[in-house]
Short mmCIF file of C-alpha atoms in Angstrom, two decimals:
data_model
loop_
_atom_site.label_atom_id
_atom_site.label_comp_id
_atom_site.label_asym_id
_atom_site.label_seq_id
_atom_site.Cartn_x
_atom_site.Cartn_y
_atom_site.Cartn_z
CA MET X 1 23.67 28.51 -21.67
CA ALA X 2 23.43 31.87 -20.16
CA ILE X 3 20.73 30.44 -17.67
CA LEU X 4 22.94 27.63 -16.86
CA MET X 5 26.01 29.76 -15.94
CA THR X 6 23.86 31.64 -13.29
CA ARG X 7 23.46 28.55 -11.31
CA THR X 8 25.74 27.85 -8.33
CA LEU X 9 28.33 25.33 -9.52
CA PRO X 10 30.74 23.15 -7.40
CA ASP X 11 34.05 24.60 -7.00
CA LEU X 12 36.65 22.37 -8.79
CA SER X 13 39.71 24.56 -8.30
CA LYS X 14 40.91 22.53 -5.27
CA MET X 15 40.11 19.00 -6.53
CA GLU X 16 42.99 16.66 -6.74
CA PRO X 17 43.90 15.61 -10.30
CA LEU X 18 43.26 11.98 -11.40
CA ASP X 19 46.48 9.86 -10.81
CA GLY X 20 44.83 6.36 -11.10
CA THR X 21 44.25 5.81 -7.18
CA ASN X 22 41.42 8.24 -6.68
CA PHE X 23 39.17 7.65 -9.74
CA LYS X 24 36.10 6.85 -7.66
CA ARG X 25 36.05 10.21 -5.84
CA TRP X 26 37.30 12.04 -8.88
CA SER X 27 34.58 10.62 -11.13
CA GLN X 28 31.77 11.45 -8.58
CA LYS X 29 32.79 15.01 -8.28
CA LEU X 30 32.89 15.45 -12.03
CA LEU X 31 29.54 13.83 -12.57
CA ILE X 32 28.01 16.18 -10.01
CA PHE X 33 29.51 19.04 -11.99
CA PHE X 34 28.51 17.85 -15.34
CA GLU X 35 24.79 17.28 -13.93
CA GLN X 36 24.73 20.87 -12.98
CA LEU X 37 25.64 21.89 -16.46
CA GLU X 38 23.41 19.36 -17.99
CA VAL X 39 26.03 17.93 -20.15
CA ASP X 40 26.42 14.58 -18.43
CA TYR X 41 24.58 12.73 -21.44
CA VAL X 42 27.69 13.17 -23.36
CA LEU X 43 29.39 10.41 -21.42
CA PHE X 44 26.62 7.90 -21.91
CA THR X 45 25.16 8.47 -25.27
CA ASP X 46 26.48 8.28 -28.87
CA PRO X 47 26.45 11.41 -31.05
CA PRO X 48 23.24 12.10 -33.06
CA GLU X 49 23.35 10.64 -36.62
CA ILE X 50 22.34 12.80 -39.53
CA THR X 51 19.98 11.23 -41.91
CA THR X 52 20.98 11.86 -45.65
CA GLN X 53 18.29 11.94 -48.29
CA THR X 54 19.24 11.27 -51.99
CA THR X 55 16.85 13.16 -54.21
CA ASP X 56 16.81 13.92 -57.97
CA THR X 57 16.93 17.54 -58.81
CA SER X 58 14.41 17.19 -61.56
CA THR X 59 11.78 15.36 -59.44
CA ALA X 60 12.67 16.20 -55.81
CA ILE X 61 9.97 18.06 -53.92
CA VAL X 62 11.24 19.77 -50.78
CA THR X 63 8.52 20.07 -48.18
CA THR X 64 8.45 22.37 -45.15
CA SER X 65 8.49 19.36 -42.69
CA GLN X 66 11.69 17.88 -44.09
CA THR X 67 13.32 21.43 -43.94
CA ASP X 68 12.36 21.70 -40.12
CA SER X 69 13.66 18.18 -39.23
CA SER X 70 16.99 18.73 -40.83
CA ARG X 71 17.40 22.06 -39.06
CA ARG X 72 16.68 20.36 -35.66
CA GLU X 73 19.26 17.55 -36.42
CA ASP X 74 21.93 20.16 -37.24
CA GLU X 75 21.02 21.97 -33.89
CA LEU X 76 21.43 18.79 -31.86
CA LYS X 77 24.66 17.97 -33.60
CA ALA X 78 26.10 21.29 -32.87
CA LYS X 79 24.92 21.20 -29.20
CA TYR X 80 26.49 17.64 -28.85
CA GLU X 81 29.75 18.75 -30.30
CA LYS X 82 29.87 21.82 -28.02
CA ASP X 83 29.08 19.80 -24.92
CA ASN X 84 31.57 17.30 -25.81
CA ARG X 85 34.26 19.76 -26.10
CA THR X 86 33.12 20.98 -22.63
CA VAL X 87 33.20 17.69 -20.98
CA ARG X 88 36.52 16.63 -22.66
CA GLY X 89 38.16 19.74 -21.60
CA HIS X 90 37.35 19.27 -18.06
CA LEU X 91 38.25 15.55 -18.17
CA LEU X 92 41.70 16.47 -19.52
CA ASN X 93 42.11 19.37 -17.26
CA TYR X 94 41.85 17.51 -14.15
CA MET X 95 44.40 14.72 -14.94
CA THR X 96 48.00 14.35 -14.07
CA ASN X 97 50.53 15.23 -16.83
CA THR X 98 51.13 11.40 -17.55
CA LEU X 99 47.47 10.77 -18.09
CA PHE X 100 46.95 13.88 -20.03
CA ASP X 101 49.53 12.91 -22.43
CA LEU X 102 47.98 9.54 -22.85
CA PHE X 103 44.31 10.74 -23.56
CA VAL X 104 44.86 14.05 -25.29
CA ASN X 105 44.62 12.68 -28.67
CA HIS X 106 41.11 11.17 -28.02
CA LYS X 107 38.38 13.48 -29.37
CA SER X 108 35.42 11.85 -27.77
CA ALA X 109 34.61 12.54 -24.10
CA ARG X 110 32.63 9.18 -24.00
CA THR X 111 35.67 7.13 -25.27
CA ILE X 112 38.00 8.82 -22.55
CA TRP X 113 35.39 8.09 -19.83
CA ASN X 114 34.81 4.52 -20.68
CA THR X 115 38.51 3.95 -21.01
CA LEU X 116 39.09 5.35 -17.57
CA GLU X 117 36.26 3.43 -16.03
CA SER X 118 37.40 0.17 -17.48
CA ARG X 119 40.93 0.80 -16.39
CA TYR X 120 40.43 2.14 -12.84
CA GLY X 121 36.80 1.70 -11.91
CA GLY X 122 36.42 -2.03 -12.50
CA ASP X 123 35.81 -4.69 -9.90
CA ASP X 124 39.23 -5.69 -9.15
CA ALA X 125 40.33 -8.21 -6.42
CA GLY X 126 43.46 -6.29 -5.82
CA ARG X 127 41.42 -3.14 -4.87
CA LYS X 128 39.65 -5.17 -2.18
CA LYS X 129 42.84 -6.43 -0.63
CA TYR X 130 44.25 -2.81 -0.64
CA VAL X 131 41.03 -1.44 1.02
CA VAL X 132 41.14 -4.23 3.73
CA GLY X 133 44.85 -3.72 4.26
CA LYS X 134 44.20 0.06 4.80
CA TRP X 135 41.41 -0.70 7.22
CA LEU X 136 43.57 -3.12 9.28
CA GLN X 137 46.53 -0.78 9.40
CA PHE X 138 44.69 2.16 10.55
CA GLN X 139 45.85 3.41 14.00
CA ILE X 140 44.73 6.37 16.11
CA VAL X 141 47.61 8.60 17.40
CA ASP X 142 47.78 11.33 20.17
CA GLY X 143 49.26 14.03 18.04
CA LYS X 144 46.11 14.66 15.93
CA SER X 145 42.51 15.31 16.73
CA ILE X 146 40.60 12.22 17.79
CA MET X 147 37.43 13.00 15.98
CA ASP X 148 39.23 13.91 12.74
CA GLN X 149 40.97 10.43 12.85
CA VAL X 150 37.50 8.82 13.58
CA HIS X 151 36.03 10.39 10.48
CA GLU X 152 38.88 9.00 8.52
CA TYR X 153 38.11 5.65 9.92
CA GLU X 154 34.49 5.92 8.86
CA ASN X 155 35.71 6.69 5.31
CA ILE X 156 37.75 3.60 5.27
CA VAL X 157 34.86 1.48 6.57
CA ALA X 158 32.66 2.98 3.87
CA ASP X 159 35.17 2.03 1.16
CA VAL X 160 35.21 -1.54 2.57
CA LEU X 161 31.41 -1.69 2.41
CA ASN X 162 31.34 -0.23 -1.09
CA GLU X 163 33.40 -3.31 -2.22
CA ASP X 164 30.51 -5.64 -1.36
CA MET X 165 32.13 -6.87 1.78
CA LYS X 166 29.55 -7.00 4.62
CA MET X 167 30.44 -5.99 8.05
CA CYS X 168 28.04 -5.33 11.10
CA GLU X 169 28.44 -2.11 13.07
CA ILE X 170 29.39 -4.12 16.34
CA ARG X 171 32.50 -5.34 14.58
CA GLN X 172 33.21 -1.79 13.22
CA ALA X 173 33.13 -0.63 16.84
CA ASN X 174 35.23 -3.36 18.16
CA VAL X 175 37.89 -2.85 15.65
CA LEU X 176 37.83 0.93 16.26
CA LEU X 177 38.09 0.07 20.16
CA GLU X 178 41.46 -1.63 19.45
CA LYS X 179 42.74 1.32 17.53
CA PHE X 180 42.85 3.63 20.62
CA PRO X 181 46.25 5.38 21.40
CA PRO X 182 48.09 4.29 24.61
CA SER X 183 46.85 7.35 26.51
CA TRP X 184 43.26 5.88 26.07
CA ASN X 185 44.20 2.33 27.53
CA ASP X 186 42.15 2.99 30.77
CA TYR X 187 39.13 4.44 28.95
CA ARG X 188 39.24 1.44 26.35
CA ASN X 189 39.36 -1.19 29.33
CA HIS X 190 36.48 0.66 30.93
CA LEU X 191 34.45 0.27 27.64
CA LYS X 192 35.47 -3.48 27.24
CA HIS X 193 33.81 -4.27 30.58
CA LYS X 194 30.40 -2.96 29.57
CA LYS X 195 27.81 -5.63 29.39
CA ARG X 196 26.14 -4.24 26.25
CA ASP X 197 27.83 -4.12 22.92
CA LEU X 198 28.12 -0.56 21.41
CA THR X 199 27.60 0.26 17.82
CA LEU X 200 29.86 2.36 15.85
CA GLN X 201 27.82 5.49 16.28
CA GLU X 202 27.52 5.04 20.02
CA LEU X 203 31.17 4.55 20.43
CA ILE X 204 31.88 7.64 18.41
CA ASN X 205 29.49 9.60 20.72
CA HIS X 206 31.33 8.28 23.83
CA MET X 207 34.58 9.13 22.20
CA ARG X 208 33.47 12.69 21.42
CA THR X 209 32.38 13.21 24.99
CA GLU X 210 35.61 11.88 26.45
CA GLU X 211 37.69 13.98 24.19
CA ALA X 212 35.88 17.09 25.19
CA ASN X 213 36.31 16.30 29.00
CA ARG X 214 40.08 15.60 28.40
CA LEU X 215 40.51 18.97 26.60
CA LYS X 216 38.66 20.75 29.42
CA ASP X 217 40.78 19.16 32.12
CA LYS X 218 43.95 20.08 30.05
CA GLU X 219 42.93 23.72 29.87
CA ILE X 220 42.27 23.81 33.66
CA SER X 221 45.65 22.27 34.43
CA ASN X 222 47.45 24.67 32.00
CA SER X 223 45.70 27.62 33.71
CA SER X 224 46.72 26.49 37.20
CA PHE X 225 50.35 26.27 36.14
CA SER X 226 50.36 29.82 34.52
CA ILE X 227 50.58 31.46 38.03
CA LYS X 228 53.81 33.54 38.31
CA ALA X 229 56.20 31.91 40.61
CA ASN X 230 57.33 33.61 43.79
CA LEU X 231 54.35 36.09 43.78
CA VAL X 232 52.41 36.23 46.94
CA GLU X 233 49.20 38.35 47.28
CA PRO X 234 49.30 39.97 50.72
CA SER X 235 45.92 39.98 52.82
CA GLU X 236 44.44 43.05 54.26
CA SER X 237 45.42 42.29 57.74
CA SER X 238 49.13 41.91 56.63
CA LYS X 239 48.93 45.16 54.79
CA ASP X 240 47.69 46.91 57.98
CA ARG X 241 50.39 45.49 60.08
CA PHE X 242 52.99 46.39 57.46
CA GLN X 243 51.68 49.97 57.56
CA ARG X 244 51.73 50.15 61.25
CA LYS X 245 55.36 49.07 61.34
CA GLY X 246 56.39 51.23 58.34
CA GLN X 247 58.59 53.68 60.38
CA LYS X 248 60.74 50.89 61.67
CA PHE X 249 60.99 49.33 58.25
CA LYS X 250 62.01 52.62 56.80
CA LYS X 251 64.65 52.96 59.44
CA ASN X 252 66.23 49.72 58.60
CA VAL X 253 66.31 50.64 54.87
CA GLN X 254 67.75 54.02 55.55
CA GLN X 255 70.68 52.36 57.21
CA LYS X 256 71.55 50.47 54.05
CA SER X 257 70.91 53.30 51.78
CA HIS X 258 73.68 55.47 50.13
CA LYS X 259 73.78 58.95 48.60
CA GLY X 260 74.12 59.39 44.86
CA ASN X 261 75.95 61.94 42.86
CA ASP X 262 73.27 64.64 43.24
CA GLY X 263 73.33 64.11 47.14
CA LYS X 264 69.90 62.34 47.42
CA ILE X 265 69.50 59.32 49.46
CA GLN X 266 68.77 56.30 47.13
CA LYS X 267 67.18 53.16 48.43
CA ASN X 268 68.49 49.73 47.59
CA LYS X 269 66.91 48.35 44.40
CA CYS X 270 66.95 44.83 45.34
CA GLN X 271 63.60 42.99 45.21
CA CYS X 272 62.04 40.78 47.75
CA TYR X 273 61.23 37.27 46.54
CA CYS X 274 58.54 36.82 49.17
CA CYS X 275 56.28 39.84 48.32
CA GLY X 276 57.81 40.96 45.16
CA LYS X 277 58.36 44.47 46.27
CA THR X 278 61.61 46.59 45.93
CA GLY X 279 63.49 48.41 48.76
CA HIS X 280 64.06 45.38 51.13
CA LYS X 281 65.14 41.83 51.32
CA ALA X 282 63.41 38.63 52.34
CA TYR X 283 64.54 38.49 55.86
CA GLN X 284 63.22 42.11 56.40
CA CYS X 285 59.88 41.32 55.05
CA TYR X 286 57.04 41.62 57.58
CA GLN X 287 54.82 39.53 55.49
CA ARG X 288 56.98 36.64 55.60
CA LYS X 289 57.17 37.00 59.45
CA ASP X 290 53.31 36.94 59.59
CA GLN X 291 53.10 33.91 57.61
CA GLN X 292 55.57 32.24 59.89
CA LYS X 293 53.45 33.14 63.02
CA THR X 294 50.38 32.07 61.32
CA ASN X 295 51.80 28.67 60.43
CA LYS X 296 52.89 28.22 64.00
CA LYS X 297 49.42 28.92 65.31
CA GLN X 298 47.47 26.61 62.94
CA ASN X 299 46.80 23.13 64.22
CA PRO X 300 47.52 20.29 61.86
CA GLN X 301 44.43 18.22 60.84
CA LEU X 302 46.27 14.99 61.48
CA ASN X 303 48.35 14.04 64.52
CA LEU X 304 50.85 11.21 64.80
CA ALA X 305 51.41 10.12 68.35
CA GLU X 306 53.79 7.50 69.89
CA THR X 307 51.16 5.70 71.78
CA GLU X 308 47.49 5.56 71.10
CA GLU X 309 46.98 8.21 68.32
CA ILE X 310 46.77 6.75 64.88
CA ILE X 311 46.85 8.06 61.26
CA ALA X 312 43.57 7.83 59.45
CA VAL X 313 43.68 7.27 55.54
CA VAL X 314 40.07 7.98 54.11
CA VAL X 315 39.34 6.86 50.47
CA VAL X 316 37.95 9.41 48.14
CA GLU X 317 38.36 7.98 44.68
CA ALA X 318 37.33 4.71 43.04
CA ASN X 319 39.87 3.98 40.34
CA LEU X 320 40.89 0.38 41.50
CA VAL X 321 44.05 -1.61 40.89
CA GLU X 322 51.70 -15.06 47.36
CA ASN X 323 52.47 -13.27 50.44
CA LYS X 324 49.31 -12.11 52.12
CA VAL X 325 50.99 -10.79 55.21
CA ASP X 326 53.39 -8.29 53.85
CA TRP X 327 52.24 -4.80 52.80
CA ILE X 328 53.43 -3.43 49.56
CA LEU X 329 53.71 0.44 49.05
CA ASP X 330 52.10 0.93 45.60
CA THR X 331 51.91 4.66 44.19
CA GLY X 332 49.83 3.48 41.33
CA ALA X 333 46.90 2.37 43.34
CA SER X 334 44.18 4.65 44.40
CA LYS X 335 42.71 2.56 47.20
CA HIS X 336 44.20 0.17 49.94
CA PHE X 337 43.74 -3.59 49.26
CA CYS X 338 43.91 -6.43 51.71
CA ALA X 339 43.87 -10.24 50.61
CA ASN X 340 43.92 -11.60 54.12
CA LYS X 341 40.72 -11.41 56.00
CA GLU X 342 42.49 -12.13 59.40
CA LEU X 343 44.31 -8.67 59.13
CA PHE X 344 41.28 -6.67 59.58
CA HIS X 345 40.53 -5.04 62.89
CA GLU X 346 37.00 -4.14 61.72
CA PHE X 347 35.32 -5.84 58.79
CA HIS X 348 32.00 -5.42 57.05
CA GLU X 349 30.65 -7.75 54.19
CA ALA X 350 30.04 -6.03 50.77
CA SER X 351 26.52 -6.29 49.35
CA ASP X 352 26.81 -3.85 46.37
CA GLY X 353 28.79 -6.19 44.09
CA GLU X 354 31.68 -3.82 43.54
CA CYS X 355 34.39 -4.93 41.10
CA VAL X 356 38.03 -3.99 40.80
CA PHE X 357 39.61 -3.48 37.36
CA MET X 358 43.01 -5.01 37.34
CA GLY X 359 46.07 -4.15 35.13
CA ASN X 360 45.61 -7.09 32.96
CA SER X 361 42.17 -6.13 31.80
CA THR X 362 40.46 -8.57 34.26
CA THR X 363 38.12 -7.92 37.15
CA ALA X 364 38.11 -8.98 40.78
CA GLY X 365 35.25 -8.99 43.07
CA VAL X 366 35.33 -7.12 46.35
CA MET X 367 34.10 -9.16 49.27
CA GLY X 368 34.10 -6.49 51.83
CA LYS X 369 35.83 -3.49 53.39
CA GLY X 370 37.03 -2.52 56.69
CA LYS X 371 39.64 -1.12 58.97
CA VAL X 372 43.26 -2.25 59.25
CA LEU X 373 45.62 -1.31 61.99
CA LEU X 374 49.46 -1.69 61.16
CA LYS X 375 51.99 -1.33 64.04
CA LEU X 376 55.19 -0.10 62.50
CA THR X 377 58.62 -1.02 63.75
CA SER X 378 59.01 2.67 65.01
CA GLY X 379 56.14 2.12 67.42
CA LYS X 380 53.64 4.19 65.65
CA ILE X 381 50.31 2.96 64.57
CA LEU X 382 49.00 3.34 60.98
CA ALA X 383 45.28 2.98 60.52
CA LEU X 384 43.74 2.36 57.08
CA LEU X 385 40.02 3.01 56.63
CA ASP X 386 37.72 1.62 53.95
CA VAL X 387 40.27 -1.09 53.00
CA LEU X 388 38.87 -3.23 50.21
CA TYR X 389 38.98 -7.03 50.76
CA VAL X 390 39.90 -8.69 47.49
CA PRO X 391 40.76 -12.49 48.18
CA SER X 392 42.09 -12.98 44.59
CA LEU X 393 45.04 -10.49 45.10
CA ARG X 394 48.34 -12.13 45.88
CA ARG X 395 49.70 -8.89 47.86
CA ASN X 396 48.34 -6.37 50.37
CA LEU X 397 48.63 -2.90 48.74
CA ILE X 398 48.99 0.45 50.41
CA SER X 399 48.10 3.49 48.27
CA GLY X 400 50.93 5.84 48.13
CA SER X 401 48.60 8.71 46.86
CA LEU X 402 46.45 8.48 49.89
CA LEU X 403 49.34 8.55 52.17
CA ASN X 404 50.50 11.78 50.43
CA LYS X 405 47.14 13.34 50.84
CA VAL X 406 47.31 13.24 54.77
CA GLY X 407 50.58 14.88 54.63
CA LEU X 408 53.11 12.06 54.77
CA LYS X 409 56.18 12.24 52.78
CA ILE X 410 57.50 9.13 50.95
CA VAL X 411 61.14 9.00 49.86
CA LEU X 412 62.54 6.30 47.70
CA GLU X 413 66.23 6.00 47.83
CA SER X 414 68.97 3.33 48.06
CA ASP X 415 66.53 0.51 47.78
CA LYS X 416 64.60 1.68 50.88
CA VAL X 417 61.40 3.68 51.33
CA ILE X 418 61.26 6.24 54.38
CA ILE X 419 57.98 7.75 55.49
CA THR X 420 58.05 10.92 57.45
CA ARG X 421 55.79 13.76 58.36
CA ASN X 422 57.08 17.20 59.16
CA GLY X 423 60.52 15.90 59.72
CA ASP X 424 59.32 13.21 62.24
CA PHE X 425 60.18 9.54 61.34
CA ILE X 426 57.17 7.24 60.97
CA GLY X 427 58.28 4.10 59.34
CA LYS X 428 60.31 2.60 56.71
CA GLY X 429 60.49 -0.23 54.23
CA TYR X 430 62.77 -2.30 52.03
CA LEU X 431 63.01 -3.31 48.33
CA SER X 432 62.29 -6.97 47.85
CA ASN X 433 61.87 -8.64 44.42
CA GLY X 434 61.22 -5.21 42.88
CA LEU X 435 58.62 -4.29 45.35
CA PHE X 436 58.78 -1.88 48.38
CA VAL X 437 57.72 -3.86 51.44
CA LEU X 438 56.69 -1.84 54.58
CA ASN X 439 58.22 -2.85 57.88
CA THR X 440 55.25 -3.69 60.00
CA ILE X 441 54.34 -5.86 63.11
CA SER X 442 51.31 -7.80 61.93
CA THR X 443 48.63 -8.69 64.40
CA ILE X 444 46.78 -11.74 63.18
CA SER X 445 43.87 -12.80 65.22
CA ASN X 446 44.28 -16.48 64.10
CA LYS X 447 47.01 -17.80 66.25
CA ASN X 448 47.29 -21.01 64.35
CA SER X 449 48.43 -19.38 61.18
CA LEU X 450 52.29 -19.49 61.02
CA ASN X 451 54.64 -17.29 59.00
CA SER X 452 57.45 -19.72 59.24
CA ALA X 453 58.20 -22.89 57.28
CA TYR X 454 59.28 -24.56 60.46
CA MET X 455 56.78 -26.02 62.97
CA VAL X 456 58.75 -25.41 66.14
CA GLU X 457 57.59 -24.96 69.64
CA SER X 458 60.84 -24.87 71.60
CA ILE X 459 62.74 -21.66 71.92
CA ASN X 460 65.89 -23.58 72.67
CA ILE X 461 65.88 -25.25 69.21
CA TRP X 462 65.76 -21.61 67.58
CA HIS X 463 68.52 -20.67 69.97
CA GLY X 464 70.86 -23.48 68.67
CA ARG X 465 69.77 -23.12 65.03
CA LEU X 466 70.45 -19.24 65.05
CA GLY X 467 74.03 -19.74 66.14
CA HIS X 468 73.35 -19.38 70.04
CA VAL X 469 72.13 -15.83 69.86
CA ASN X 470 70.67 -14.35 73.04
CA TYR X 471 66.97 -14.99 73.95
CA ALA X 472 66.15 -11.39 73.66
CA SER X 473 66.88 -11.46 69.89
CA ILE X 474 64.80 -14.58 69.39
CA LYS X 475 61.86 -12.81 71.26
CA ARG X 476 62.21 -9.91 69.11
CA LEU X 477 62.17 -12.10 65.94
CA LYS X 478 59.06 -13.78 67.38
CA HIS X 479 57.11 -10.38 67.81
CA MET X 480 57.95 -9.53 64.18
CA ASN X 481 56.38 -12.78 63.24
CA ILE X 482 59.68 -13.95 61.56
CA ILE X 483 59.74 -17.21 63.54
CA ASN X 484 57.13 -18.92 65.73
CA THR X 485 57.50 -20.31 69.29
CA LEU X 486 54.61 -21.14 71.29
CA ASP X 487 56.29 -20.52 74.67
CA ALA X 488 59.26 -18.14 74.84
CA SER X 489 59.18 -17.72 78.71
CA GLU X 490 60.93 -21.04 79.46
CA CYS X 491 64.46 -20.55 78.57
CA ALA X 492 66.74 -23.44 79.85
CA LYS X 493 70.55 -22.84 80.25
CA CYS X 494 72.55 -23.91 77.15
CA SER X 495 75.62 -25.91 78.12
CA VAL X 496 77.51 -24.70 75.11
CA CYS X 497 77.07 -21.04 76.10
CA VAL X 498 78.01 -21.95 79.74
CA GLU X 499 81.33 -23.50 78.50
CA ALA X 500 82.08 -20.67 76.25
CA LYS X 501 81.94 -18.26 79.10
CA PHE X 502 84.65 -20.01 81.07
CA VAL X 503 87.85 -18.18 81.46
CA LYS X 504 91.17 -20.17 81.01
CA LYS X 505 93.88 -19.17 83.50
CA PRO X 506 97.57 -18.81 81.86
CA PHE X 507 99.39 -21.03 84.67
CA LYS X 508 98.43 -23.79 86.88
CA PRO X 509 97.75 -22.54 90.51
CA ILE X 510 100.19 -23.40 93.35
CA THR X 511 98.47 -25.46 95.87
CA HIS X 512 101.32 -26.11 98.41
CA LYS X 513 104.32 -23.93 99.37
CA ASN X 514 107.43 -24.99 101.36
CA THR X 515 108.13 -22.73 104.28
CA THR X 516 110.55 -24.65 106.59
CA LEU X 517 114.40 -24.83 106.63
CA LEU X 518 116.14 -26.66 103.95
CA GLU X 519 112.73 -27.30 102.05
CA LEU X 520 113.69 -24.82 99.37
CA ILE X 521 117.03 -25.04 97.47
CA HIS X 522 118.23 -21.64 96.35
CA SER X 523 120.00 -22.07 92.97
CA ASP X 524 122.04 -18.87 93.38
CA LEU X 525 123.77 -20.36 96.61
CA ALA X 526 124.20 -24.06 95.59
CA TYR X 527 127.16 -25.21 93.46
CA PHE X 528 125.76 -28.20 91.56
CA LYS X 529 128.73 -28.59 89.21
CA LYS X 530 130.94 -29.98 92.08
CA TYR X 531 128.65 -32.91 92.47
CA THR X 532 128.20 -33.92 89.17
#
């Protein structure tokens, strides 16, 4: 036994005690420990039997061989009893109090082991249901490490396979794919659209790489936000200018200084929020003035003009998302999409077979890409480059993130969207059926396509239908493609409008006036009562 104790034995100090639900893991750990001690035979063999020989004292002849045999049997019995006590002590020591009280009266380690195995280790149909239910209820959450939860899933799958329930690795991977947390929905949709099925090990390798990339991106984002607010590092040129104007700056500071009790001049202890230094305020900071001059000299990379200059929106990302004339402002789209081929100013057919991943886990083919010119109601022109032509879409989408990248400011308030740049108004939109529609003047090359439900060619009919509005308003509606009239130049006079413009006089005009003698009877001179 002294040689056995020198071996490296498993540490059982942290092993969970047997409570009835963990018998499989508990029994495997103890078996490994007993094998190291070479006492595991006690659990599977009966104690040695001692052969008793009846001899007559008068005729018995004791030989040397019989004495050696009895001595060996005594040694085996003593060793078995010692090993039995060792195994029994370990079995009882790693049980809960309830099971300990139940098996403490058993003296044989083999009896305890067989009883536990028949009670908790048998092939039970209820255990299969329990393992399958645990497999189906497993769910990955965001609060824990993804790989730790994946290892837990592998253990559950191993328990299912140990219950003689066969399951291929592709099914194991597909079930794990559905257990992704909500933050991994985009990555799950990406894996679903792969043409080749992934095995469980391949899926775990993909998840390990994705988790490492996400942790790296999170560290970069956290480090970018750790910069101290209101802290500006001055450049060398600004430091030189600050030193050249130091005398004038000191003069301004001394004017606002005061003397202390010791008679010395004390500077103001206020701190400038522009450069972070003490002794002056922000409006006195020369670094701020230099920045203002620099900003005035810098030319913007994108100019917005009233006439011919246009805004160019360039696509740099490829993460893609039944009115085919209106343009919807979508802040969730990373590219511009158009469902109407007639709206393209320049168009090129697609030959690479690019696909768009939709929000409902479906794909749509890209038939081409090109350039779209949108004339806003403010008179400015918005040009969208590399617009993807997807006929299966029901709306035309403008990416809000791409507009923001070129310096446009998008404000959503009061069911309206307002687009500005550096304080200049560019365009606006309105909320319609939960979507922000941009006010544009569409220029469709196909003149036969009509946006109105009425096939009307006369402007006079629209004049009467709209309540006799002026013809200028009808022409404005026609330019906005709200109504359709083939000829708006011939405007006949409306009789109703002409009669409505007549002015009625309060009294009937006098056509004849008496001027000779006795043609007029003056009521103030005549006395009519006498003749009645």
